[in-house]
Tab-separated table of C-alpha atoms and ligand atoms in Angstrom:
chain	number	residue	atom	x	y	z
A	1	UNK	CA	-13.524	23.653	-172.607
A	2	UNK	CA	-13.243	24.042	-168.885
A	3	UNK	CA	-12.682	27.660	-167.823
A	4	UNK	CA	-13.424	26.770	-164.198
A	5	UNK	CA	-10.288	25.442	-162.604
A	6	UNK	CA	-9.690	25.022	-158.915
A	7	UNK	CA	-7.419	23.396	-156.427
A	8	UNK	CA	-9.500	20.474	-155.249
A	9	UNK	CA	-9.609	19.840	-151.500
A	10	UNK	CA	-10.969	16.543	-150.254
A	11	UNK	CA	-12.641	16.792	-146.834
A	12	UNK	CA	-13.422	13.476	-145.166
A	13	UNK	CA	-16.175	12.868	-142.670
A	14	UNK	CA	-18.357	10.036	-141.451
A	15	UNK	CA	-21.980	10.205	-142.656
A	16	UNK	CA	-23.240	9.536	-139.115
A	17	UNK	CA	-21.123	12.390	-137.740
A	18	UNK	CA	-20.903	15.274	-140.228
A	19	UNK	CA	-18.306	17.815	-139.063
A	20	UNK	CA	-19.824	21.283	-138.552
A	21	UNK	CA	-16.596	23.256	-139.145
A	22	UNK	CA	-15.919	21.520	-142.468
A	23	UNK	CA	-19.546	21.892	-143.520
A	24	UNK	CA	-19.492	25.594	-142.611
A	25	UNK	CA	-16.430	25.977	-144.847
A	26	UNK	CA	-18.018	24.044	-147.731
A	27	UNK	CA	-21.265	25.994	-147.286
A	28	UNK	CA	-19.364	29.284	-147.470
A	29	UNK	CA	-17.666	28.123	-150.686
A	30	UNK	CA	-21.091	27.368	-152.202
A	31	UNK	CA	-22.430	30.756	-151.109
A	32	UNK	CA	-19.369	32.469	-152.600
A	33	UNK	CA	-20.007	30.870	-156.005
A	34	UNK	CA	-17.685	27.834	-155.821
A	35	UNK	CA	-18.275	24.182	-156.660
A	36	UNK	CA	-18.633	21.537	-153.938
A	37	UNK	CA	-19.099	17.843	-154.704
A	38	UNK	CA	-21.081	16.069	-152.004
A	39	UNK	CA	-22.587	12.661	-151.235
A	40	UNK	CA	-26.299	12.010	-151.491
A	41	UNK	CA	-28.017	8.687	-150.810
A	42	UNK	CA	-28.196	8.079	-154.595
A	43	UNK	CA	-24.901	9.261	-156.139
A	44	UNK	CA	-22.427	12.089	-155.498
A	45	UNK	CA	-23.585	15.506	-156.762
A	46	UNK	CA	-21.646	18.483	-158.140
A	47	UNK	CA	-23.147	21.419	-156.259
A	48	UNK	CA	-23.366	25.167	-156.763
A	49	UNK	CA	-25.614	27.918	-155.411
A	50	UNK	CA	-28.842	27.357	-157.336
A	51	UNK	CA	-29.656	31.083	-157.206
A	52	UNK	CA	-26.324	32.144	-158.750
A	53	UNK	CA	-26.294	31.888	-162.536
A	54	UNK	CA	-22.517	32.229	-162.850
A	55	UNK	CA	-21.853	29.542	-160.247
A	56	UNK	CA	-24.274	27.227	-162.058
A	57	UNK	CA	-22.515	27.891	-165.380
A	58	UNK	CA	-19.343	26.499	-163.784
A	59	UNK	CA	-21.125	23.173	-163.165
A	60	UNK	CA	-21.661	22.843	-166.908
A	61	UNK	CA	-18.069	23.700	-167.792
A	62	UNK	CA	-16.545	21.461	-165.098
A	63	UNK	CA	-18.639	18.483	-166.249
A	64	UNK	CA	-18.452	19.346	-169.952
A	65	UNK	CA	-22.206	18.988	-169.890
A	66	UNK	CA	-24.287	20.430	-172.749
A	67	UNK	CA	-26.175	23.560	-171.719
A	68	UNK	CA	-29.495	22.043	-172.864
A	69	UNK	CA	-29.523	19.454	-170.061
A	70	UNK	CA	-31.163	20.985	-166.939
A	71	UNK	CA	-29.995	20.229	-163.383
A	72	UNK	CA	-31.810	19.281	-160.172
A	73	UNK	CA	-32.206	21.790	-157.325
A	74	UNK	CA	-31.627	20.257	-153.874
A	75	UNK	CA	-33.360	21.634	-150.787
A	76	UNK	CA	-32.954	20.915	-147.070
A	77	UNK	CA	-36.514	21.494	-145.866
A	78	UNK	CA	-40.015	22.138	-147.177
A	79	UNK	CA	-39.624	25.831	-146.334
A	80	UNK	CA	-37.298	26.219	-149.346
A	81	UNK	CA	-39.808	24.783	-151.816
A	82	UNK	CA	-41.758	28.025	-152.508
A	83	UNK	CA	-38.470	29.638	-153.520
A	84	UNK	CA	-38.043	27.011	-156.232
A	85	UNK	CA	-41.622	26.849	-157.475
A	86	UNK	CA	-44.473	29.332	-157.138
A	87	UNK	CA	-47.102	26.901	-158.451
A	88	UNK	CA	-46.654	23.668	-156.536
A	89	UNK	CA	-49.384	21.173	-157.456
A	90	UNK	CA	-51.171	19.563	-154.453
A	91	UNK	CA	-49.931	16.103	-155.475
A	92	UNK	CA	-46.365	17.368	-155.006
A	93	UNK	CA	-47.097	17.939	-151.325
A	94	UNK	CA	-48.530	14.436	-150.967
A	95	UNK	CA	-45.520	12.901	-152.704
A	96	UNK	CA	-43.134	15.003	-150.622
A	97	UNK	CA	-44.862	13.928	-147.411
A	98	UNK	CA	-44.413	10.287	-148.412
A	99	UNK	CA	-41.011	10.222	-150.109
A	100	UNK	CA	-38.967	13.213	-148.904
A	101	UNK	CA	-36.304	13.387	-147.786
A	102	UNK	CA	-35.310	10.710	-150.283
A	103	UNK	CA	-34.502	9.639	-153.839
A	104	UNK	CA	-37.450	11.262	-155.646
A	105	UNK	CA	-37.112	14.302	-157.929
A	106	UNK	CA	-40.240	16.249	-158.853
A	107	UNK	CA	-40.592	18.383	-161.984
A	108	UNK	CA	-42.774	21.398	-161.151
A	109	UNK	CA	-43.312	24.901	-162.605
A	110	UNK	CA	-40.256	27.100	-162.026
A	111	UNK	CA	-40.198	30.279	-159.967
A	112	UNK	CA	-38.482	33.424	-161.339
A	113	UNK	CA	-35.812	33.121	-158.595
A	114	UNK	CA	-34.259	30.151	-160.396
A	115	UNK	CA	-31.796	31.226	-163.106
A	116	UNK	CA	-32.520	30.011	-166.621
A	117	UNK	CA	-29.350	27.950	-166.960
A	118	UNK	CA	-30.504	25.704	-164.073
A	119	UNK	CA	-33.526	24.653	-166.118
A	120	UNK	CA	-31.870	24.977	-169.548
A	121	UNK	CA	-34.379	27.644	-170.482
A	122	UNK	CA	-37.448	25.623	-169.518
A	123	UNK	CA	-40.296	26.937	-167.409
A	124	UNK	CA	-40.162	23.811	-165.252
A	125	UNK	CA	-37.652	22.893	-162.557
A	126	UNK	CA	-36.484	19.620	-161.005
A	127	UNK	CA	-36.389	19.636	-157.187
A	128	UNK	CA	-35.377	17.079	-154.577
A	129	UNK	CA	-34.834	16.942	-150.817
A	130	UNK	CA	-32.069	14.349	-150.335
A	131	UNK	CA	-31.920	12.227	-147.194
A	132	UNK	CA	-28.131	11.912	-146.844
A	133	UNK	CA	-27.023	13.639	-143.621
A	134	UNK	CA	-24.047	15.313	-145.309
A	135	UNK	CA	-26.131	16.574	-148.250
A	136	UNK	CA	-28.718	18.034	-145.895
A	137	UNK	CA	-26.091	19.580	-143.625
A	138	UNK	CA	-24.308	21.139	-146.607
A	139	UNK	CA	-27.491	22.747	-147.968
A	140	UNK	CA	-28.284	24.057	-144.484
A	141	UNK	CA	-24.761	25.418	-144.046
A	142	UNK	CA	-24.875	27.076	-147.474
A	143	UNK	CA	-28.218	28.681	-146.610
A	144	UNK	CA	-29.274	28.428	-150.263
A	145	UNK	CA	-30.715	25.639	-152.406
A	146	UNK	CA	-27.995	23.731	-154.251
A	147	UNK	CA	-28.146	22.929	-157.964
A	148	UNK	CA	-26.392	19.625	-158.589
A	149	UNK	CA	-26.134	17.083	-161.351
A	150	UNK	CA	-24.270	13.852	-160.737
A	151	UNK	CA	-20.573	14.630	-160.169
A	152	UNK	CA	-19.193	12.758	-163.178
A	153	UNK	CA	-17.907	14.068	-166.481
A	154	UNK	CA	-20.649	14.043	-169.091
A	155	UNK	CA	-21.274	10.526	-170.431
A	156	UNK	CA	-19.251	8.775	-167.701
A	157	UNK	CA	-20.989	6.516	-165.182
A	158	UNK	CA	-22.314	8.454	-162.162
A	159	UNK	CA	-19.983	8.556	-159.143
A	160	UNK	CA	-20.834	6.411	-156.141
A	161	UNK	CA	-17.685	7.296	-154.183
A	162	UNK	CA	-15.505	10.364	-153.678
A	163	UNK	CA	-12.723	8.548	-155.560
A	164	UNK	CA	-14.958	8.411	-158.659
A	165	UNK	CA	-15.577	12.164	-158.328
A	166	UNK	CA	-11.842	12.860	-158.046
A	167	UNK	CA	-11.190	10.624	-161.074
A	168	UNK	CA	-13.479	12.797	-163.235
A	169	UNK	CA	-13.279	16.252	-161.645
A	170	UNK	CA	-9.942	16.746	-159.892
A	171	UNK	CA	-8.845	20.337	-160.560
A	172	UNK	CA	-12.392	21.267	-161.621
A	173	UNK	CA	-14.107	21.487	-158.235
A	174	UNK	CA	-13.147	23.388	-155.076
A	175	UNK	CA	-14.150	20.807	-152.478
A	176	UNK	CA	-15.107	17.143	-152.481
A	177	UNK	CA	-16.911	16.095	-149.309
A	178	UNK	CA	-15.967	12.442	-148.886
A	179	UNK	CA	-18.367	10.509	-146.684
A	180	UNK	CA	-17.626	7.093	-148.165
A	181	UNK	CA	-19.659	5.062	-150.627
A	182	UNK	CA	-23.316	5.957	-151.220
A	183	UNK	CA	-26.114	3.641	-150.117
A	184	UNK	CA	-28.410	3.398	-153.175
A	185	UNK	CA	-25.924	3.762	-156.015
A	186	UNK	CA	-28.377	4.865	-158.729
A	187	UNK	CA	-29.860	8.301	-159.242
A	188	UNK	CA	-33.235	9.496	-158.025
A	189	UNK	CA	-36.530	8.672	-159.703
A	190	UNK	CA	-37.656	11.671	-161.775
A	191	UNK	CA	-41.384	12.312	-161.837
A	192	UNK	CA	-42.782	14.988	-164.157
A	193	UNK	CA	-45.794	16.659	-162.552
A	194	UNK	CA	-46.161	19.253	-165.319
A	195	UNK	CA	-47.286	16.823	-168.037
A	196	UNK	CA	-51.070	16.285	-168.458
A	197	UNK	CA	-50.547	12.873	-166.793
A	198	UNK	CA	-47.705	12.564	-164.245
A	199	UNK	CA	-44.998	10.405	-165.798
A	200	UNK	CA	-41.689	8.913	-164.763
A	201	UNK	CA	-38.865	10.314	-166.879
A	202	UNK	CA	-36.172	8.251	-165.162
A	203	UNK	CA	-36.672	5.236	-162.886
A	204	UNK	CA	-34.449	5.465	-159.806
A	205	UNK	CA	-34.200	5.047	-156.065
A	206	UNK	CA	-37.969	5.170	-155.451
A	207	UNK	CA	-39.558	2.213	-157.290
A	208	UNK	CA	-42.327	3.121	-159.745
A	209	UNK	CA	-44.550	0.612	-157.905
A	210	UNK	CA	-44.231	2.702	-154.712
A	211	UNK	CA	-45.403	5.818	-156.574
A	212	UNK	CA	-48.558	3.962	-157.652
A	213	UNK	CA	-49.933	4.206	-154.097
A	214	UNK	CA	-50.473	7.899	-154.826
A	215	UNK	CA	-50.505	7.841	-158.641
A	216	UNK	CA	-52.137	4.544	-159.672
A	217	UNK	CA	-51.575	5.032	-163.417
A	218	UNK	CA	-48.011	6.308	-163.414
A	219	UNK	CA	-45.752	4.692	-166.021
A	220	UNK	CA	-42.193	4.642	-167.201
A	221	UNK	CA	-41.730	4.262	-170.945
A	222	UNK	CA	-38.125	3.902	-172.084
A	223	UNK	CA	-38.304	6.300	-175.036
A	224	UNK	CA	-34.806	5.382	-176.141
A	225	UNK	CA	-35.735	1.872	-177.262
A	226	UNK	CA	-36.897	1.486	-180.851
A	227	UNK	CA	-40.175	-0.054	-179.675
A	228	UNK	CA	-41.195	3.276	-178.124
A	229	UNK	CA	-39.212	5.900	-180.040
A	230	UNK	CA	-42.272	7.724	-181.379
A	231	UNK	CA	-41.729	11.053	-179.595
A	232	UNK	CA	-38.724	13.218	-178.848
A	233	UNK	CA	-36.898	12.184	-175.674
A	234	UNK	CA	-37.021	14.343	-172.537
A	235	UNK	CA	-33.721	15.950	-171.575
A	236	UNK	CA	-31.333	13.550	-169.947
A	237	UNK	CA	-33.074	10.485	-171.324
A	238	UNK	CA	-30.472	10.391	-174.084
A	239	UNK	CA	-29.600	6.853	-174.908
A	240	UNK	CA	-25.839	7.193	-174.649
A	241	UNK	CA	-25.633	8.574	-171.185
A	242	UNK	CA	-23.938	6.139	-168.867
A	243	UNK	CA	-21.634	4.767	-171.496
A	244	UNK	CA	-18.335	3.283	-170.390
A	245	UNK	CA	-15.578	3.065	-173.015
A	246	UNK	CA	-16.266	-0.594	-173.767
A	247	UNK	CA	-19.194	-1.834	-175.870
A	248	UNK	CA	-21.884	-3.121	-173.517
A	249	UNK	CA	-24.337	-5.937	-174.317
A	250	UNK	CA	-27.268	-6.540	-171.981
A	251	UNK	CA	-28.971	-9.943	-171.961
A	252	UNK	CA	-32.503	-10.252	-170.674
A	253	UNK	CA	-34.488	-13.434	-169.958
A	254	UNK	CA	-34.473	-16.533	-167.759
A	255	UNK	CA	-31.145	-16.542	-165.804
A	256	UNK	CA	-29.929	-19.976	-166.985
A	257	UNK	CA	-30.654	-19.223	-170.633
A	258	UNK	CA	-29.050	-15.796	-170.308
A	259	UNK	CA	-25.802	-17.186	-168.925
A	260	UNK	CA	-25.706	-19.828	-171.672
A	261	UNK	CA	-26.286	-17.204	-174.347
A	262	UNK	CA	-23.505	-15.011	-172.952
A	263	UNK	CA	-21.111	-17.973	-172.858
A	264	UNK	CA	-21.950	-18.673	-176.477
A	265	UNK	CA	-21.275	-15.048	-177.448
A	266	UNK	CA	-17.917	-14.788	-175.629
A	267	UNK	CA	-15.621	-16.298	-178.322
A	268	UNK	CA	-16.810	-13.862	-181.016
A	269	UNK	CA	-16.719	-10.676	-178.918
A	270	UNK	CA	-13.838	-8.203	-179.268
A	271	UNK	CA	-11.420	-9.076	-176.415
A	272	UNK	CA	-10.650	-8.481	-173.651
A	273	UNK	CA	-14.169	-9.194	-172.468
A	274	UNK	CA	-15.614	-8.185	-169.095
A	275	UNK	CA	-18.625	-9.555	-167.229
A	276	UNK	CA	-20.784	-7.842	-164.606
A	277	UNK	CA	-22.442	-10.606	-162.626
A	278	UNK	CA	-24.394	-11.339	-159.505
A	279	UNK	CA	-22.246	-13.364	-157.091
A	280	UNK	CA	-24.372	-16.451	-157.728
A	281	UNK	CA	-23.476	-16.455	-161.447
A	282	UNK	CA	-19.716	-16.012	-161.080
A	283	UNK	CA	-19.102	-19.778	-160.904
A	284	UNK	CA	-20.617	-20.266	-164.360
A	285	UNK	CA	-17.832	-18.226	-165.966
A	286	UNK	CA	-14.764	-19.038	-163.904
A	287	UNK	CA	-13.432	-21.343	-166.617
A	288	UNK	CA	-13.441	-18.478	-169.170
A	289	UNK	CA	-10.799	-15.801	-169.717
A	290	UNK	CA	-13.299	-12.981	-169.114
A	291	UNK	CA	-12.591	-10.263	-166.545
A	292	UNK	CA	-15.300	-10.657	-163.916
A	293	UNK	CA	-16.662	-8.018	-161.554
A	294	UNK	CA	-19.105	-9.443	-159.015
A	295	UNK	CA	-21.872	-6.992	-158.113
A	296	UNK	CA	-23.274	-8.654	-154.986
A	297	UNK	CA	-26.006	-10.998	-153.867
A	298	UNK	CA	-29.209	-9.161	-154.749
A	299	UNK	CA	-30.676	-6.212	-156.627
A	300	UNK	CA	-29.883	-3.679	-153.871
A	301	UNK	CA	-26.225	-4.690	-153.866
A	302	UNK	CA	-26.198	-4.788	-157.667
A	303	UNK	CA	-27.560	-1.224	-157.833
A	304	UNK	CA	-24.928	-0.011	-155.386
A	305	UNK	CA	-22.057	-1.678	-157.251
A	306	UNK	CA	-23.169	-1.114	-160.853
A	307	UNK	CA	-21.532	2.198	-161.761
A	308	UNK	CA	-18.338	1.289	-159.912
A	309	UNK	CA	-18.315	-2.018	-161.808
A	310	UNK	CA	-18.561	-0.235	-165.167
A	311	UNK	CA	-15.685	2.039	-164.156
A	312	UNK	CA	-13.651	-0.943	-162.909
A	313	UNK	CA	-13.998	-2.845	-166.185
A	314	UNK	CA	-13.047	0.292	-168.116
A	315	UNK	CA	-9.961	0.603	-165.915
A	316	UNK	CA	-9.082	-3.025	-166.699
A	317	UNK	CA	-9.169	-2.117	-170.384
A	318	UNK	CA	-11.915	-4.451	-171.598
A	319	UNK	CA	-13.431	-3.795	-175.033
A	320	UNK	CA	-16.702	-5.658	-174.553
A	321	UNK	CA	-18.915	-5.994	-171.473
A	322	UNK	CA	-21.718	-8.538	-171.090
A	323	UNK	CA	-24.313	-8.117	-168.341
A	324	UNK	CA	-27.342	-10.243	-167.448
A	325	UNK	CA	-30.211	-7.777	-166.854
A	326	UNK	CA	-32.307	-7.921	-163.706
A	327	UNK	CA	-36.063	-8.218	-163.853
A	328	UNK	CA	-37.701	-4.875	-164.720
A	329	UNK	CA	-39.405	-4.495	-161.331
A	330	UNK	CA	-38.670	-2.469	-158.194
A	331	UNK	CA	-35.102	-1.153	-158.151
A	332	UNK	CA	-34.472	-3.640	-160.992
A	333	UNK	CA	-36.201	-1.267	-163.419
A	334	UNK	CA	-33.686	1.482	-162.611
A	335	UNK	CA	-30.769	-0.949	-162.943
A	336	UNK	CA	-32.205	-2.178	-166.249
A	337	UNK	CA	-32.558	1.431	-167.484
A	338	UNK	CA	-28.922	2.308	-166.683
A	339	UNK	CA	-27.718	-0.890	-168.338
A	340	UNK	CA	-29.830	-0.366	-171.466
A	341	UNK	CA	-28.417	3.145	-171.761
A	342	UNK	CA	-24.829	2.066	-171.071
A	343	UNK	CA	-25.422	-0.493	-173.842
A	344	UNK	CA	-26.862	2.182	-176.152
A	345	UNK	CA	-29.872	-0.060	-176.701
A	346	UNK	CA	-27.993	-3.337	-177.288
A	347	UNK	CA	-30.474	-5.381	-175.271
A	348	UNK	CA	-30.695	-9.009	-176.358
A	349	UNK	CA	-33.836	-10.913	-175.455
A	350	UNK	CA	-33.164	-14.550	-174.612
A	351	UNK	CA	-34.406	-17.040	-175.807
A	352	UNK	CA	-35.550	-14.798	-178.691
A	353	UNK	CA	-31.807	-14.520	-179.283
A	354	UNK	CA	-30.518	-14.495	-182.842
A	355	UNK	CA	-28.690	-11.201	-182.221
A	356	UNK	CA	-31.903	-9.220	-181.923
A	357	UNK	CA	-31.266	-5.535	-181.316
A	358	UNK	CA	-34.081	-3.723	-179.577
B	401	TXA	O1	-30.026	11.226	-157.620
B	401	TXA	C1	-29.939	12.191	-158.358
B	401	TXA	O2	-30.916	12.636	-158.998
B	401	TXA	C2	-28.567	12.875	-158.501
B	401	TXA	C3	-28.193	13.463	-157.142
B	401	TXA	C4	-26.932	14.271	-157.206
B	401	TXA	O3	-29.279	14.208	-156.669
B	401	TXA	N1	-28.593	13.871	-159.507
B	401	TXA	C5	-28.644	13.593	-160.818
B	401	TXA	O4	-28.583	14.701	-161.624
B	401	TXA	O5	-28.729	12.471	-161.253
B	401	TXA	P1	-28.342	14.615	-163.191
B	401	TXA	O6	-28.216	16.020	-163.645
B	401	TXA	O7	-27.234	13.716	-163.480
B	401	TXA	O8	-29.693	14.059	-163.721
B	401	TXA	C6	-30.837	14.860	-163.584
B	401	TXA	C7	-31.780	14.636	-164.694
B	401	TXA	C8	-31.211	15.046	-166.028
B	401	TXA	O9	-31.362	13.945	-166.895
B	401	TXA	C9	-32.056	16.206	-166.460
B	401	TXA	O10	-32.233	16.221	-167.833
B	401	TXA	C10	-33.348	15.976	-165.707
B	401	TXA	O11	-32.926	15.466	-164.480
B	401	TXA	N2	-34.039	17.243	-165.485
B	401	TXA	C11	-33.635	18.279	-164.740
B	401	TXA	N3	-34.510	19.299	-164.809
B	401	TXA	C12	-35.497	18.896	-165.624
B	401	TXA	C13	-36.695	19.505	-166.109
B	401	TXA	N4	-37.038	20.735	-165.777
B	401	TXA	N5	-37.485	18.771	-166.935
B	401	TXA	C14	-37.129	17.506	-167.285
B	401	TXA	N6	-36.013	16.888	-166.862
B	401	TXA	C15	-35.202	17.565	-166.050
B	402	MG	MG1	-26.022	12.448	-164.418
């Protein structure tokens, strides 16, 4: 059900030269209770006035997102933080000084000013100061903090371009600010500062290793894998979250062995089959009939191209997707996480092959 319908206007601007008149217009739409999709350095967000419960409810209907999945509040300077949280732990200030503006989301106690649907009834709130010039300018123009999940329909890969947003949300959002493709391509790292020990709920744009400068013991445990499924998952760590329409298989291990194992699996997989590969591996599969999307030369390029690649293979109508996983380090951990979730846990360890399901 989507009671919020709108005529969608796409406003283009260059990230290095945001256009004040267009931003003033988009800011006024946010203030008036409308929905504005906007670029951040991670992915595009679907924004509404974070202080307006009705406006926020339209985010959920436009995305078809379940009401129990809370959204992140975006701010444009530290001055807005006390409005979001009235009990900011000292470590939050240290983390903010190091990583904001940027791809780090902090979970902190919620202030009464934040409507309950933003936090899905929780007494904690997710907050982030994005670094993208257009995101910052929009929040400033709106004059209010902006609640925004990723601007995709629920369960679709997150949007890394305005075209992806339009694909999912045309007619469901008032304005899409199009400033071209994003730079990181994966969502922010989410760090819960309200647990007894700070913990990473979602690896993202800030590598977990970088957080360890300030939080030496901080960990990310993928609760959705059987090996660690002891406790109930945090919101948004649902396994099936980035699922494309095809069935995804992720292969993890030494690169040569992984490519061999994927080649061996190709003939038995429901066709058509798609492959998401680093450029260097494309040559190993050119003699097969698989649809290939090359993701770039390194982990940064792979992160940027990943969600678009999943969408592209869906558009080409493949039924199965194979992907060699990157090493679970740095940005690779975030890429691995999105792949494992797109694959709904179908992670094959090579050479411990034999169709192991994690
Ligand atoms: O990079 C990003 O984080 C992007 C851009 C637009 O900022 N946003 C984004 O939002 O990825 P979304 O809604 O797709 O993912 C936010 C995640 C959700 O999984 C949600 O469950 C979690 O943050 N979250 C929000 N508030 C929370 C809270 N109070 N406690 C625990 N998790 C929370
Ligand atoms: Mg999302």
